[in-house]
XYZ file of C-alpha atoms in Angstrom:
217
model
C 227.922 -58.751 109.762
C 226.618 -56.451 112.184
C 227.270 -52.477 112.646
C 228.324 -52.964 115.587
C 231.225 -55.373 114.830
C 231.519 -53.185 111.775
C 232.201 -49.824 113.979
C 234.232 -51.967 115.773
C 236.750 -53.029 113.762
C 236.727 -49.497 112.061
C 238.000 -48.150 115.406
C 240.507 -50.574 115.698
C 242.274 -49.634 112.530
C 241.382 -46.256 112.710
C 243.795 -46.382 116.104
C 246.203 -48.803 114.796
C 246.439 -46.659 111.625
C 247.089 -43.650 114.089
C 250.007 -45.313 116.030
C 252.041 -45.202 112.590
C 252.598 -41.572 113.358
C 254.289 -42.388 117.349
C 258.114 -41.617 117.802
C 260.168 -44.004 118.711
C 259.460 -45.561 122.181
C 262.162 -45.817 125.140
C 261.677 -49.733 124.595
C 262.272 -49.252 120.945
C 265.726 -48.059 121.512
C 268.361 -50.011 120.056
C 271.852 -49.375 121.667
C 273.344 -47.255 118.898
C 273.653 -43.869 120.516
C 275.941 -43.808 123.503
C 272.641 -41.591 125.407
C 269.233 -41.255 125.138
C 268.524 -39.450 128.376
C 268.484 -35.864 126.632
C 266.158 -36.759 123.810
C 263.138 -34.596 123.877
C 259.241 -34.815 121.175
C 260.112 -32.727 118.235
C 258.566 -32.368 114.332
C 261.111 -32.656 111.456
C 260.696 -30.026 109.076
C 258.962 -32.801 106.989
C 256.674 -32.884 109.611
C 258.070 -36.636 110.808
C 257.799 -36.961 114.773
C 260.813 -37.291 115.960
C 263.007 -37.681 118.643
C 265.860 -35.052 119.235
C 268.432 -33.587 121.145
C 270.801 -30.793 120.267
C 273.520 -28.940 122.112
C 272.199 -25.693 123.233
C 276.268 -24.263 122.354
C 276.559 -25.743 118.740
C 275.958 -23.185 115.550
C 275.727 -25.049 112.451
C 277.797 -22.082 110.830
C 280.799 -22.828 112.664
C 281.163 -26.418 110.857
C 281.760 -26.370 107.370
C 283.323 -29.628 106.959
C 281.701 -33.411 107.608
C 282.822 -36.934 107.821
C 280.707 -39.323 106.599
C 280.276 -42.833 108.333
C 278.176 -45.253 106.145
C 274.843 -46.179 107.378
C 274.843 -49.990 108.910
C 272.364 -51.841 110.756
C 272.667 -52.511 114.262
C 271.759 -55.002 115.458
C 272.944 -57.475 112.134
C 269.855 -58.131 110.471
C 268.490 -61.469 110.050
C 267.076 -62.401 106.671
C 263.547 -63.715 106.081
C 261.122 -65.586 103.615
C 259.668 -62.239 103.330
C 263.022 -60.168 103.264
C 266.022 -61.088 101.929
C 269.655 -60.609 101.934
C 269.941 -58.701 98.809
C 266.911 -56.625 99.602
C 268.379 -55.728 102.866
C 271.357 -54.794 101.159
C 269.748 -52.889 98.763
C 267.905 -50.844 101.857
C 271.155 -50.188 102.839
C 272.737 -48.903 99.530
C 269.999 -46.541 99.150
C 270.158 -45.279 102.791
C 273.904 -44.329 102.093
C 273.460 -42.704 99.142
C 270.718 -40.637 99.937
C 271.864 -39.699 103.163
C 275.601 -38.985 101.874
C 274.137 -36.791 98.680
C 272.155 -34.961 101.756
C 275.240 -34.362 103.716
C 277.161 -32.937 100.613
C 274.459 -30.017 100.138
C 275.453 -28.514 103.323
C 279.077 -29.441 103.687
C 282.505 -30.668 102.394
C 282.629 -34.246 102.187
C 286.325 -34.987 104.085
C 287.652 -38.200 106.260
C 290.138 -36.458 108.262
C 288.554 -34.645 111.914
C 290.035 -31.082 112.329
C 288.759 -27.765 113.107
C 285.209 -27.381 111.562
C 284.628 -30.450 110.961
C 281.419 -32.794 112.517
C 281.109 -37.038 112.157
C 277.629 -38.537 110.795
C 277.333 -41.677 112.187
C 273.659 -43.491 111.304
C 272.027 -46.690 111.811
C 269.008 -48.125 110.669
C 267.436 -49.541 113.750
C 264.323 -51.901 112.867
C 261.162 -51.709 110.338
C 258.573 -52.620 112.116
C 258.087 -53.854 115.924
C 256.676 -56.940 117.232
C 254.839 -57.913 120.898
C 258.289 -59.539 121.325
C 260.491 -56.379 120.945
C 262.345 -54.811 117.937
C 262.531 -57.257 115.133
C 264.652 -56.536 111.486
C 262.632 -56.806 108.750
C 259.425 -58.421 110.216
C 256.869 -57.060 109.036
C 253.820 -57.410 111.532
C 250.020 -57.423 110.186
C 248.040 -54.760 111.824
C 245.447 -53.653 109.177
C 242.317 -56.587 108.994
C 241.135 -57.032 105.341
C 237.521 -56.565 104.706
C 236.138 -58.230 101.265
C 232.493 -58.525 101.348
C 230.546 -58.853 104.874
C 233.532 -60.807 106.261
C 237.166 -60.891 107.458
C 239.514 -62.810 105.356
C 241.689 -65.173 107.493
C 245.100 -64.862 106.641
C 244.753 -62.113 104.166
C 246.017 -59.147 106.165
C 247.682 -56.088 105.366
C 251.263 -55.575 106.352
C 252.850 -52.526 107.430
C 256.043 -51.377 106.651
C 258.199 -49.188 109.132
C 262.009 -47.830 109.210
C 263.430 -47.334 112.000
C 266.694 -44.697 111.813
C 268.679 -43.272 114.881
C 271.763 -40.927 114.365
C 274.361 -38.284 115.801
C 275.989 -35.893 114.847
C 279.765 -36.011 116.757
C 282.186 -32.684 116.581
C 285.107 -34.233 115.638
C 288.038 -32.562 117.768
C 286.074 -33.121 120.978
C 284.253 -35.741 120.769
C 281.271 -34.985 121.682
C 277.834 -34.888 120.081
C 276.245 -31.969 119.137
C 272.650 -33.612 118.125
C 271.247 -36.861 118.280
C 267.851 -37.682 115.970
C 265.789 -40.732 116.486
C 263.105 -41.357 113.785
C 260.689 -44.028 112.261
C 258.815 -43.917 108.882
C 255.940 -46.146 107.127
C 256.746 -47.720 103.889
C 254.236 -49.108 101.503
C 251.830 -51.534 102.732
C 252.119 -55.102 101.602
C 248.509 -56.767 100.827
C 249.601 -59.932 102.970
C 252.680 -62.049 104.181
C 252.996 -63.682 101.174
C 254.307 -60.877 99.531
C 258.128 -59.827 99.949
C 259.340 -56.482 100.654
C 261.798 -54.555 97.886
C 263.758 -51.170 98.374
C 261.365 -49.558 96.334
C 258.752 -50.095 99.508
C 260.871 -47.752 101.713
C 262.023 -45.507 99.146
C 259.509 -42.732 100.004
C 260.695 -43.199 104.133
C 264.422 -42.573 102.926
C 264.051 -39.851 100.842
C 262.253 -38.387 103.508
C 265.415 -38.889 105.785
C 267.600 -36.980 103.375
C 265.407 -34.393 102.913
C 265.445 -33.562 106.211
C 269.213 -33.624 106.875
C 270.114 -31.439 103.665
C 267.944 -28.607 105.555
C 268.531 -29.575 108.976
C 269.688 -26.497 111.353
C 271.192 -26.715 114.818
């Protein structure tokens, strides 16, 4: 193999490999928030590139209270060879408890709105995005697999992603007070043979929560 198809394919992953750290795209929207005209490049406090908006008039210390709305997906999710039902399930389960145990750190867990008192609503999006648009659960190979002096056909690495978009809604108005739009890479899977698990996104989830139990209008 020659250094210069070497070099090349060393600056192809080395700029696929940087696109893992984009926010979320316009085209990568999915529906679930009601706007996405006010959401503006930010940094969790994680350091996770985000997308963000937050009302300019909303203090944090004037809600002590917060609803909690499960996680779901939205779209549905379609199950795969590579991803199934009761690992997208399982995705799910974790999201909710993570993200719930997050939102109890900062405020009373209730189910009635009054004064005080936000709504979490969260979705997870997509992992992973495909020439075609969003995708659930596909798991696209971007990484080539050297072994030797040549490229392995077929044998490519697979990256993970989580896609998460979410609000938070006062709940005697009505009206949102921050909106957070957010992707994280999983694991990477050696090839397309191998199937996803929870434990794969784990690290992008407990990332989530860790940024909501410190999160600050």
């Amino acid at each position: 193999m020659s250094m210069k198809y070497v070099a090349t394919i060393i600056v192809v992953t080395s700029l696929l490999t940087g696109c893992a750290n984009d926010r979320v795209k316009p085209e990568q929207y999915s529906g679930f928030l009601n706007d996405y005209s006010s959401l503006k490049p930010a940094v969790s406090t994680t350091g996770v590139p985000v997308m963000r908006w937050i009302d300019s008039h909303a203090h944090l210390e004037n809600y002590s209270k917060i609803i909690y709305e499960p996680v779901v997906y939205y779209p549905e999710p379609r199950s795969s060879t590579q991803v199934g039902e009761a690992v997208l399930q399982g995705i799910l389960d974790y999201t909710n408890q993570s993200m719930k145990t997050a939102a109890a750190k900062r405020f009373m867990l209730v189910d009635k709105p009054g004064p005080g008192t936000l709504i979490f609503r969260g979705a997870i999006t997509a992992v992973d995005t495909s020439n075609m648009g969003l995708q659930f659960y596909e798991v696209i190979p971007i990484a080539m697999v050297l072994a030797g002096t040549q490229v392995i056909s077929g044998y490519r690495t697979q990256e993970t992603r989580l896609y998460f978009e979410g609000e938070l809604i006062d709940s005697q108005s009505g009206n949102a007070v921050a909106k957070v739009l957010r992707k994280g890479q999983g694991k990477d899977l050696p090839n397309s043979n191998q199937l996803l698990t929870v434990d794969d996104l784990k690290a992008v989830i407990d990332k989530m929560a860790s940024d909501a139990a410190v999160f600050n209008l």
